[in-house]
mmCIF file of C-alpha atoms and ligand atoms in Angstrom:
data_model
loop_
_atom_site.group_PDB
_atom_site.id
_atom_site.type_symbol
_atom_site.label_atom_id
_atom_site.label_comp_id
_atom_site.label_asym_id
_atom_site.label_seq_id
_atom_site.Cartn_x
_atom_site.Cartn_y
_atom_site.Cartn_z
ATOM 1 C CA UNK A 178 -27.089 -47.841 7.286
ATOM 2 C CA UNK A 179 -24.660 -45.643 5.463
ATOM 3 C CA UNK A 180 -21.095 -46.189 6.205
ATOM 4 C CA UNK A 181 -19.950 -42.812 7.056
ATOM 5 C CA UNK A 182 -20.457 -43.128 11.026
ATOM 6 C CA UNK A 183 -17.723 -42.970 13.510
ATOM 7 C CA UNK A 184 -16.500 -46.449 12.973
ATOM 8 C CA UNK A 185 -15.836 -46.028 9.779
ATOM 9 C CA UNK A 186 -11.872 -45.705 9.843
ATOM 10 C CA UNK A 187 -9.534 -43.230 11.460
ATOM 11 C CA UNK A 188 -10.528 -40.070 12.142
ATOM 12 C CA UNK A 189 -9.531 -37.228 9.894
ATOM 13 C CA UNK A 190 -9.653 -33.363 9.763
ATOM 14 C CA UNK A 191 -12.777 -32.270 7.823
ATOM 15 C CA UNK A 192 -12.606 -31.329 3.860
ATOM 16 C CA UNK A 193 -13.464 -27.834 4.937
ATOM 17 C CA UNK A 194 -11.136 -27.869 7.697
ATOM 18 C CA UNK A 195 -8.315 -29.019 5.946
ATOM 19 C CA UNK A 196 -8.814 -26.356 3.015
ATOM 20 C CA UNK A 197 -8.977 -23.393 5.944
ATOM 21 C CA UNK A 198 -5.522 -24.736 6.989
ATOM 22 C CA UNK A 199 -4.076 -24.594 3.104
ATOM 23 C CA UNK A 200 -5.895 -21.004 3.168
ATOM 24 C CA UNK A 201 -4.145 -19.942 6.118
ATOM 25 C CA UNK A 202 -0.888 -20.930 5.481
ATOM 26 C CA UNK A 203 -0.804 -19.549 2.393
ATOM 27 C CA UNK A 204 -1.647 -16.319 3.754
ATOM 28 C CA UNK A 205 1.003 -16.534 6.138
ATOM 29 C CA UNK A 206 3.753 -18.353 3.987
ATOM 30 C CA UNK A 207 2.698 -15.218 1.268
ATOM 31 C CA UNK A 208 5.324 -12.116 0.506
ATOM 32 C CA UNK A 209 3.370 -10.079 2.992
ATOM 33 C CA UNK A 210 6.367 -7.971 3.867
ATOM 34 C CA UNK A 211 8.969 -6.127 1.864
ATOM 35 C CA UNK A 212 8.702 -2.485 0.761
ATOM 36 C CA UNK A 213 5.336 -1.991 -0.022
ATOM 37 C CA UNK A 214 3.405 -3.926 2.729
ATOM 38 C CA UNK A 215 0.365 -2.479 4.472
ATOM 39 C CA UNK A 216 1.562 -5.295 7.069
ATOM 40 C CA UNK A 217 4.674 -3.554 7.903
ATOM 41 C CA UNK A 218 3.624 -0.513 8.806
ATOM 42 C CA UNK A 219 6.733 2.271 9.471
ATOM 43 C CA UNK A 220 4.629 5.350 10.315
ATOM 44 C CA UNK A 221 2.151 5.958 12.617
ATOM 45 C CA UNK A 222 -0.869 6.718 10.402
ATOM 46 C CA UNK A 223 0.074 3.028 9.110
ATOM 47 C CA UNK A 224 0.517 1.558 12.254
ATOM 48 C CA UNK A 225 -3.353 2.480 13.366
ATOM 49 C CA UNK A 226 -4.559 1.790 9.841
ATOM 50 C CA UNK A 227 -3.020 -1.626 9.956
ATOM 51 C CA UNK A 228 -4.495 -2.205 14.155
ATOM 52 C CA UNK A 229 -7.817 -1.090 12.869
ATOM 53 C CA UNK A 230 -7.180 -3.840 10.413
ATOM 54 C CA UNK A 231 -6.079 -6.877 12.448
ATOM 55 C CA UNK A 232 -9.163 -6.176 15.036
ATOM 56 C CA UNK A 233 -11.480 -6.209 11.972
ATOM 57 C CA UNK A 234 -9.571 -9.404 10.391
ATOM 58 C CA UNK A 235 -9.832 -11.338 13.981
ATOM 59 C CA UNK A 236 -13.828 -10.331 14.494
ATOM 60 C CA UNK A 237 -14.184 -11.709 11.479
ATOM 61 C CA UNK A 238 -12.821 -15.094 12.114
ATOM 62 C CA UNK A 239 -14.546 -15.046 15.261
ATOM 63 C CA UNK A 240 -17.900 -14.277 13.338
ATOM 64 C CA UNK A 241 -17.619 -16.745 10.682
ATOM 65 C CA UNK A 242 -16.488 -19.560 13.176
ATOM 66 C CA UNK A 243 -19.493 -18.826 15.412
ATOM 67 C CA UNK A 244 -21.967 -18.514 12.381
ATOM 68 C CA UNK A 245 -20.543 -21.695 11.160
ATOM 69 C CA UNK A 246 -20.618 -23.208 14.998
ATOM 70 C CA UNK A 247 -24.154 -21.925 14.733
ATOM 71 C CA UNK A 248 -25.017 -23.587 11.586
ATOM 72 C CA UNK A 249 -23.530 -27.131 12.373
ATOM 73 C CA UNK A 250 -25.244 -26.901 16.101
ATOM 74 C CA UNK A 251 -28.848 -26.121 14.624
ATOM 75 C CA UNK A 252 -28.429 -28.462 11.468
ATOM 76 C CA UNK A 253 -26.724 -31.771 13.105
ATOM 77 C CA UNK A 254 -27.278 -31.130 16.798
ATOM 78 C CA UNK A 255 -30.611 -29.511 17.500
ATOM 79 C CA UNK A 256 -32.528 -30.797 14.925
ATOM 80 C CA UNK A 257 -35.917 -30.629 16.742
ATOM 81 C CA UNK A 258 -38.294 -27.671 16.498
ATOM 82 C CA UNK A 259 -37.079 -25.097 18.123
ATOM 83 C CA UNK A 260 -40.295 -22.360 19.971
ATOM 84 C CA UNK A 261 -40.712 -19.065 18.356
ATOM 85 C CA UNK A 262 -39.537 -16.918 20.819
ATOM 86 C CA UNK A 263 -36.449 -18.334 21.063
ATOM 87 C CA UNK A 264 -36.172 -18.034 17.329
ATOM 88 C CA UNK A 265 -36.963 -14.483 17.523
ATOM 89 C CA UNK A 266 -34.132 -14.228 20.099
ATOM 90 C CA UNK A 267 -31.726 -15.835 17.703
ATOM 91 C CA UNK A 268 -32.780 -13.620 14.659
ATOM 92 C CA UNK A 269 -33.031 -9.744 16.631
ATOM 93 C CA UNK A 270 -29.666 -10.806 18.597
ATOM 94 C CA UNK A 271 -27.335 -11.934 16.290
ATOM 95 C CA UNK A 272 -29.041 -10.472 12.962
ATOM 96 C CA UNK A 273 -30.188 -6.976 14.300
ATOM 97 C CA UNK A 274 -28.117 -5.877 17.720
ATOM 98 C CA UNK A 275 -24.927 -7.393 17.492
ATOM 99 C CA UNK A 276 -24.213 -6.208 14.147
ATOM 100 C CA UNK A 277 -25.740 -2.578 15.378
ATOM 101 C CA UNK A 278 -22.808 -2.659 18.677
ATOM 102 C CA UNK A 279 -20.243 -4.579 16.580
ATOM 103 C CA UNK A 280 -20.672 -2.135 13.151
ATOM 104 C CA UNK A 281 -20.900 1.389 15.832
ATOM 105 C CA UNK A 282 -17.943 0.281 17.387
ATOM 106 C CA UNK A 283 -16.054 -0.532 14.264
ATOM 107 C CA UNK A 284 -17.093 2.789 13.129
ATOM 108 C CA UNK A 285 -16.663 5.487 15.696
ATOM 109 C CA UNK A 286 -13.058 3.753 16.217
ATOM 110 C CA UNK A 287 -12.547 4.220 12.621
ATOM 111 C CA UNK A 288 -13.583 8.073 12.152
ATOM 112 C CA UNK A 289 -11.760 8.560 15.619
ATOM 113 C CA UNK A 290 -8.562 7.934 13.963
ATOM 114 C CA UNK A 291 -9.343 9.500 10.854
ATOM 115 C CA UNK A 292 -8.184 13.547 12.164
ATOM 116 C CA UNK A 293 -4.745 11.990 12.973
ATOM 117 C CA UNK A 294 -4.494 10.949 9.983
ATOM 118 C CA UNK A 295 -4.491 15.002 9.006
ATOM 119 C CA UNK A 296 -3.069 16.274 12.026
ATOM 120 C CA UNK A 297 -1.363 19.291 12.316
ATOM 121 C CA UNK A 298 2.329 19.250 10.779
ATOM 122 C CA UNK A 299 5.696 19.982 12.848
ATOM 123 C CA UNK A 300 7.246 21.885 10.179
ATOM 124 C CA UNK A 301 8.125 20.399 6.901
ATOM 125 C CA UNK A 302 5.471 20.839 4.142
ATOM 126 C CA UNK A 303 6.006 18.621 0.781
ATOM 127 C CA UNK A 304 3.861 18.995 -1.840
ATOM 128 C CA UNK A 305 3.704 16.496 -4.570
ATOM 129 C CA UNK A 306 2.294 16.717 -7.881
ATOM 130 C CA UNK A 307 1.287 13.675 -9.999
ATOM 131 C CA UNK A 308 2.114 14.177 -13.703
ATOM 132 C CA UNK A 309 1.614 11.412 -16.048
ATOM 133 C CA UNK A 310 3.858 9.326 -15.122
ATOM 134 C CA UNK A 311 5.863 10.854 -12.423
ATOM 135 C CA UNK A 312 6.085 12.728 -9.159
ATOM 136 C CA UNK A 313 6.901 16.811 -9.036
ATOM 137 C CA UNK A 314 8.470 16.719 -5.469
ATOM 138 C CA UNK A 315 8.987 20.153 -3.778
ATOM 139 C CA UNK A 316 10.304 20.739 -0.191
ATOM 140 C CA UNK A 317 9.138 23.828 2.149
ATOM 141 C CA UNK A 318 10.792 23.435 4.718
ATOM 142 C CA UNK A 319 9.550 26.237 7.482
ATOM 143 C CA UNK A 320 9.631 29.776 6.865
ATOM 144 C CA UNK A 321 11.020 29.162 3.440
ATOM 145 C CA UNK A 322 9.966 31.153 0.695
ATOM 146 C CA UNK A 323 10.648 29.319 -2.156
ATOM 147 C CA UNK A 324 10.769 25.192 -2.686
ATOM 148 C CA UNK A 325 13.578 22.636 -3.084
ATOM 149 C CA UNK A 326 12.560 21.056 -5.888
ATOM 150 C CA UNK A 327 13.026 17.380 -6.694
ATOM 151 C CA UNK A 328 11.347 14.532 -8.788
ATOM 152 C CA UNK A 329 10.230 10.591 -8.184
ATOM 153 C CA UNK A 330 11.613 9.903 -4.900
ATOM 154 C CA UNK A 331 10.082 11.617 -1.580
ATOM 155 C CA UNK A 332 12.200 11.653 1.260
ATOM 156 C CA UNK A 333 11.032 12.402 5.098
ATOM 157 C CA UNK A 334 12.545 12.908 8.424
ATOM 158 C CA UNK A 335 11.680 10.312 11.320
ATOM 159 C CA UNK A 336 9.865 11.451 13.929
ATOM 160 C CA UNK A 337 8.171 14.365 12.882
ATOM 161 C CA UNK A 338 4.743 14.496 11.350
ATOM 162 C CA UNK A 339 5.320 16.271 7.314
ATOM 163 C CA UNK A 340 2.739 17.987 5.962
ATOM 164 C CA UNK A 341 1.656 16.469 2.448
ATOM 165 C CA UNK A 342 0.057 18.452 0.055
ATOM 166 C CA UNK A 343 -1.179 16.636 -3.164
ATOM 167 C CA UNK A 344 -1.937 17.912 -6.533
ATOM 168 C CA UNK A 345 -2.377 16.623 -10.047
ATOM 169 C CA UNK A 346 -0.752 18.776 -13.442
ATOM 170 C CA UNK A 347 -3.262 16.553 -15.823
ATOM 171 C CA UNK A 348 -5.599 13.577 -14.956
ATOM 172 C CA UNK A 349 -6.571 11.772 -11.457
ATOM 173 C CA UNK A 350 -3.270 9.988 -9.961
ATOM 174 C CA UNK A 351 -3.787 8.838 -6.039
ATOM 175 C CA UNK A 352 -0.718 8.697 -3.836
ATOM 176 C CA UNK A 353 0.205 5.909 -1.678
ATOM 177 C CA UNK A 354 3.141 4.879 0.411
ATOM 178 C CA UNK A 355 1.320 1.540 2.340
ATOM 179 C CA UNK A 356 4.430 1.871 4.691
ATOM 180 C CA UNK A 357 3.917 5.374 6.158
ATOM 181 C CA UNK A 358 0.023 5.670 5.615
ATOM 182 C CA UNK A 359 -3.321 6.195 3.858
ATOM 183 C CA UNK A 360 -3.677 6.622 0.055
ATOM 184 C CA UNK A 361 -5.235 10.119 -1.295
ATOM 185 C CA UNK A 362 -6.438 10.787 -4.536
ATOM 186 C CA UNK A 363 -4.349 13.838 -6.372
ATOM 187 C CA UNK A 364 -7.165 15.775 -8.435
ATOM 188 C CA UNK A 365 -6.555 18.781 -11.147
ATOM 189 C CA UNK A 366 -7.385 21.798 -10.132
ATOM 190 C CA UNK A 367 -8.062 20.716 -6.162
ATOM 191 C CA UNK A 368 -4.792 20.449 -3.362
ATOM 192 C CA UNK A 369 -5.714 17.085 -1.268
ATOM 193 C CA UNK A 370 -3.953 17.471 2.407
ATOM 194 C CA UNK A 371 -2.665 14.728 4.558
ATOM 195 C CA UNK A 372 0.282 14.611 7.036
ATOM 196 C CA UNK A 373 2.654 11.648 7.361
ATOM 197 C CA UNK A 374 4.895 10.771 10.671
ATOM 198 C CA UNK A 375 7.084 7.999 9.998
ATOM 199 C CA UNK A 376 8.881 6.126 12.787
ATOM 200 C CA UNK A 377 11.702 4.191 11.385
ATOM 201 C CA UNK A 378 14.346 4.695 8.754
ATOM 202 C CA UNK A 379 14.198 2.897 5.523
ATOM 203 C CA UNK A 380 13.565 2.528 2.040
ATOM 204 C CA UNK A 381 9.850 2.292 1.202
ATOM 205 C CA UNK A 382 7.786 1.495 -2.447
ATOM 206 C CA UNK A 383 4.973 3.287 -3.289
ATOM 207 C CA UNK A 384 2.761 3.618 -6.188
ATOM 208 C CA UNK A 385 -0.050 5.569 -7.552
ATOM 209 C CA UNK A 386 -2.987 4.144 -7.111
ATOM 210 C CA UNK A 387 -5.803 5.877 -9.487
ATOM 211 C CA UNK A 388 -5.401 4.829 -13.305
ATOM 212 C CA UNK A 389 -4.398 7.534 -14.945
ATOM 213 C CA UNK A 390 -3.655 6.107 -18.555
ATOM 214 C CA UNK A 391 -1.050 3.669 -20.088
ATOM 215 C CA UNK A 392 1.957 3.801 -17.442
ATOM 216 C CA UNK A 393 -0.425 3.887 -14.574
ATOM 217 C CA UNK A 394 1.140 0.760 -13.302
ATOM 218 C CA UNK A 395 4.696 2.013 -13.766
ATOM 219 C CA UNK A 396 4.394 5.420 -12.049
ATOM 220 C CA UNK A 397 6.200 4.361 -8.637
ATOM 221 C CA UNK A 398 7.729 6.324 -5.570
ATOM 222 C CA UNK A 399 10.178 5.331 -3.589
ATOM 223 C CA UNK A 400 10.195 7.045 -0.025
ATOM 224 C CA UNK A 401 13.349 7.204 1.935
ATOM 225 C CA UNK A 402 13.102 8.079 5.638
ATOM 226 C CA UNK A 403 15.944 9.550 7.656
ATOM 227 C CA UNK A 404 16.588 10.014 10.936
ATOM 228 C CA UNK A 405 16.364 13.975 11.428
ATOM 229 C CA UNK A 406 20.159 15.043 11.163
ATOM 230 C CA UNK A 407 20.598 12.523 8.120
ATOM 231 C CA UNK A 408 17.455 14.312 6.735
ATOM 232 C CA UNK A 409 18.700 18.300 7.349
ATOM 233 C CA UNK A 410 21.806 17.426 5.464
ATOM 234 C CA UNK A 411 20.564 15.529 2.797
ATOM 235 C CA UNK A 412 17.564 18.569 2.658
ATOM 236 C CA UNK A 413 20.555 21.196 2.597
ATOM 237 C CA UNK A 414 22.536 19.242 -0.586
ATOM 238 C CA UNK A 415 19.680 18.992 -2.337
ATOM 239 C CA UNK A 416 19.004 22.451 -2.051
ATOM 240 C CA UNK A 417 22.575 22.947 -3.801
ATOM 241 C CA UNK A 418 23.180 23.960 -7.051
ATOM 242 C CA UNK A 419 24.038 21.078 -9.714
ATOM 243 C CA UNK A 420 27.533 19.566 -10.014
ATOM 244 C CA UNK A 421 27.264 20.062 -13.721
ATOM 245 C CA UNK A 422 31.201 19.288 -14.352
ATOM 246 C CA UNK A 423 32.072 20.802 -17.493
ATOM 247 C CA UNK A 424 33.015 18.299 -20.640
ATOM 248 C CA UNK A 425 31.513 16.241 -23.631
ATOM 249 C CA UNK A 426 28.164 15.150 -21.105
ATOM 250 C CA UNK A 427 27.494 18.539 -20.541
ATOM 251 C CA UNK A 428 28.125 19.639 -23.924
ATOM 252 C CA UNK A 429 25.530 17.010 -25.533
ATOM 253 C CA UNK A 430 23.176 17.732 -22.803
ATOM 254 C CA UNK A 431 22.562 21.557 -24.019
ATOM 255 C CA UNK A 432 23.499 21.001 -27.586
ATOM 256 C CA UNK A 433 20.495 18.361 -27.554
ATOM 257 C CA UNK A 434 18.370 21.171 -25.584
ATOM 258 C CA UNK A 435 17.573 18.648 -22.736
ATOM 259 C CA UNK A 436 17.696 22.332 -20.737
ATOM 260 C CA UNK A 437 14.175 23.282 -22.353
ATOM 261 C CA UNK A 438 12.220 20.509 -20.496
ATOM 262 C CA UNK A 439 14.676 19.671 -17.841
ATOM 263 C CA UNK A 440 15.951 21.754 -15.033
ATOM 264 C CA UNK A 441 19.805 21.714 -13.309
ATOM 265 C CA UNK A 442 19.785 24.826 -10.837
ATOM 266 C CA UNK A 443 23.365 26.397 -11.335
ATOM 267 C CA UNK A 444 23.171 26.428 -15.132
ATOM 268 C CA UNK A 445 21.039 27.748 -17.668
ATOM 269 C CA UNK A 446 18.948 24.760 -17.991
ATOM 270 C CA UNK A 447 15.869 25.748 -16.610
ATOM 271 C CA UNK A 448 13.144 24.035 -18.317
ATOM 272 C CA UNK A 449 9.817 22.785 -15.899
ATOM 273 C CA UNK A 450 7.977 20.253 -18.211
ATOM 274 C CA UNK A 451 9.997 17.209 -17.347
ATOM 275 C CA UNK A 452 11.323 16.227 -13.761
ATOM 276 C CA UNK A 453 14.013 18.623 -12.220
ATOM 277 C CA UNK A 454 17.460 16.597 -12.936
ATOM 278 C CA UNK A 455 19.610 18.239 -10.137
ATOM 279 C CA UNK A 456 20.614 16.175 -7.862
ATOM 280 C CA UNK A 457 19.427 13.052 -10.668
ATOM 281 C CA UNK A 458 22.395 10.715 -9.477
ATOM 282 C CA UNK A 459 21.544 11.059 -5.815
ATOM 283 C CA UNK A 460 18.244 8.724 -6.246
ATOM 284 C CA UNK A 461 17.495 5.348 -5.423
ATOM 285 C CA UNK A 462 15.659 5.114 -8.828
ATOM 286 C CA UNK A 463 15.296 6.296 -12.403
ATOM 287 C CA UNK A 464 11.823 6.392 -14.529
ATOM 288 C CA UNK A 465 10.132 7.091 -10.950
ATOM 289 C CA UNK A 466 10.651 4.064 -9.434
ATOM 290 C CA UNK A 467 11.124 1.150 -12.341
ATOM 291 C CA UNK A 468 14.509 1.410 -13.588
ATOM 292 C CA UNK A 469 17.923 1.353 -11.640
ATOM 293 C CA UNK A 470 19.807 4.485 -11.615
ATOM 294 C CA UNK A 471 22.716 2.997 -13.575
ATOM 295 C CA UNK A 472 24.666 4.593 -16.762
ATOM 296 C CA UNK A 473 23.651 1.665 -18.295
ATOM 297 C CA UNK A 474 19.563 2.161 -17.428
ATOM 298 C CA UNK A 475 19.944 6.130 -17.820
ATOM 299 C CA UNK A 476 21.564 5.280 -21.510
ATOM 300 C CA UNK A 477 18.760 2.800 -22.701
ATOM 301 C CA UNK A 478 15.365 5.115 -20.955
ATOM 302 C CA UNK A 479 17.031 8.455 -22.957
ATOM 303 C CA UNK A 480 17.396 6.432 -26.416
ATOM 304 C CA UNK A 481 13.290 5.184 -25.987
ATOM 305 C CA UNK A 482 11.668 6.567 -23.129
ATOM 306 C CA UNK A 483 8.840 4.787 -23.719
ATOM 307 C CA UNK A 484 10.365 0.931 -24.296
ATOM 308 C CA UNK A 485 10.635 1.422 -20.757
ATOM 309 C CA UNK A 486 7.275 3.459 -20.177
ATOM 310 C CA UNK A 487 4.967 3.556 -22.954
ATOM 311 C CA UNK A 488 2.965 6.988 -23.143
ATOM 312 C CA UNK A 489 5.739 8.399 -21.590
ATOM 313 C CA UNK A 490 6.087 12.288 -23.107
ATOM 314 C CA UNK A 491 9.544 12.286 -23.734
ATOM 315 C CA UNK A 492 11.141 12.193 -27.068
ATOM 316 C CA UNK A 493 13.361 8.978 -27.848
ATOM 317 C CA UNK A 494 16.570 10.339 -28.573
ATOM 318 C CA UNK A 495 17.602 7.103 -30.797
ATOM 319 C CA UNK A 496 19.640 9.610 -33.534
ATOM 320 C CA UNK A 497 22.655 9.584 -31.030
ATOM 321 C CA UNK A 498 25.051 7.584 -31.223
ATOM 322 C CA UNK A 499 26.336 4.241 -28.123
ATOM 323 C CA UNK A 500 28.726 6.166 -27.488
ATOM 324 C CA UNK A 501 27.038 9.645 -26.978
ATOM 325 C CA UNK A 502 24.208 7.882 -25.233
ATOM 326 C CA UNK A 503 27.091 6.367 -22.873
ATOM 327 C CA UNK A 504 28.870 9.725 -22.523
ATOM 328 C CA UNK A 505 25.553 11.656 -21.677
ATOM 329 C CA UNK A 506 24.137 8.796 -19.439
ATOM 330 C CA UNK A 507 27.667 8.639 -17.103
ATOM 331 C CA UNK A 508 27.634 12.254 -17.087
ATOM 332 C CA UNK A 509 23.795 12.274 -15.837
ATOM 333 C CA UNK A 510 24.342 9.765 -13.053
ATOM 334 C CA UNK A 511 27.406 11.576 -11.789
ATOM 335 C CA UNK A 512 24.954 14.759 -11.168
ATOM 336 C CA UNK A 513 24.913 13.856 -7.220
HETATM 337 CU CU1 CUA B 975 -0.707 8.137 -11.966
HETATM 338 CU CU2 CUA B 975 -1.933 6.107 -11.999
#
């Protein structure tokens, strides 16, 4: 007699039982929140996304637990032989109609939600270029005839549904906020659509998703959404000319012709290779998304871009001196 029966000793939770538990709660105990979570969903193409998602993850559970039910009931309970036409029941039941009903559902739910995901927009169109490796932003806001352009930070009025037009200047990137919505690839030569609504106000991470080549992992967004007056007046200043303030920043800024890749609207630097620098101080980030926009960070990324992003196609501007580098860098992040 082996000595593994119930009288053995006090009962305890199964191995397998006990290593579902661990599983679980380190799911739960996990950073599933925070900035970039498709958990937290602040938009409404998230928010179905992320219901499709927790009916899928609970039939699931309930499929494994009644395969495994199934398993342990056949193996240690009904050991005898069990008639053929009950077998055949078992087999064209669970192994040919429910996953026909259960995989139709899933899917007609699934391409039922997938217009809304491209519905029609209320007004604002944004389109959004990948470049390697950072975001063209450019605002049309109704009627307008020509864009408010911006760089590496997308921002979006709450409550309204934004058209989102997607575009690539050299290789595949993919756009993603997890936040707001669904990812999209951003192809040469081929504008992607998709609209976003979001429904609260925040500060939300995104990334691009597609590698695109050796800063592919540090090409971030970060997309701010406002409540709609908060959004029309930020929209209007950054429409605004720069506030380009005459002195020794300014001075180093043309004399190192920063004007022939970068643009400030309101002086003569116009240049379109680089990100638009206009309202530069205004953002919640530098380097699209991995540096702080500090003097200090502004200083360091304009002495060796690409310390701080390698690949990157800016020049390292390492032949001016601390002090220029600090004079430039303040003058930069006061460009509000
Ligand atoms: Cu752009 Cu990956």
């Amino acid at each position: 007699m082996p000595q593994d029966g119930p009288q053995a000793g006090p009962r305890r939770a199964a191995p397998w039982c006990r290593l579902l538990g661990a599983f679980l709660a380190a799911a739960l105990l996990s950073a599933c929140d925070g900035p970039q979570s498709v958990l937290v969903p602040a938009g409404e193409d998230a928010s179905q996304i992320d219901r499709l998602f927790r009916v899928m993850l609970v039939g699931a559970i309930v499929l494994w637990l009644g395969m495994n039910g199934l398993f342990y009931f056949i193996t240690r309970r009904y050991t005898g032989a069990i008639s053929r036409r009950r077998a055949e029941a078992v087999i064209l039941g669970g192994g040919v109609a429910l996953p026909v009903v259960v995989i139709t559902a899933l899917l007609v739910w699934g391409l039922s939600i997938m217009p809304d995901q491209r519905a029609p927009g209320d007004g604002l169109r944004v389109r959004i270029v990948g470049e390697q490796f950072w975001w063209r932003v450019e605002y049309w806001p109704e009627g307008a005839e020509a864009p408010v352009v911006s760089a590496n930070e997308l921002r979006l009025p709450v409550g309204q549904r934004s058209e989102i037009l997607l575009d690539s200047a050299d290789v595949i990137h993919a756009f993603w906020i997890p936040a707001l919505g669904g990812k999209m690839d951003m192809i040469p030569g081929r504008t992607n659509r998709m609209t976003l609504a979001p429904t609260e106000a925040g500060t939300f991470r995104g990334a691009c998703t597609e590698f695109c080549g050796l800063s592919h992992a540090l090409m971030a967004l970060n997309a701010v959404t406002l409540e709609e007056p908060d959004f029309d007046a930020w929209l209007a200043a950054e429409a605004g000319p720069a506030r380009a303030a005459e002195g020794p920043g300014r001075d180093l800024f043309f004399r190192e012709g920063c004007g022939a890749c970068h643009a400030l609207r309101g002086t003569p630097a116009q240049g379109a290779v680089g990100p638009d620098l206009t309202h530069l101080g205004s953002r919640t980030s530098l380097a699209s998304g991995i540096l702080p926009m500090t003097a200090e960070a502004l200083a360091g990324w304009i002495r060796d871009p690409q310390a701080a992003k390698p690949g990157a196609e800016m020049p390292a501007y390492d032949h001016l001196t601390e002090d220029e580098l600090a004079t430039l860098a303040a003058w930069l992040e006061g460009l509000e």
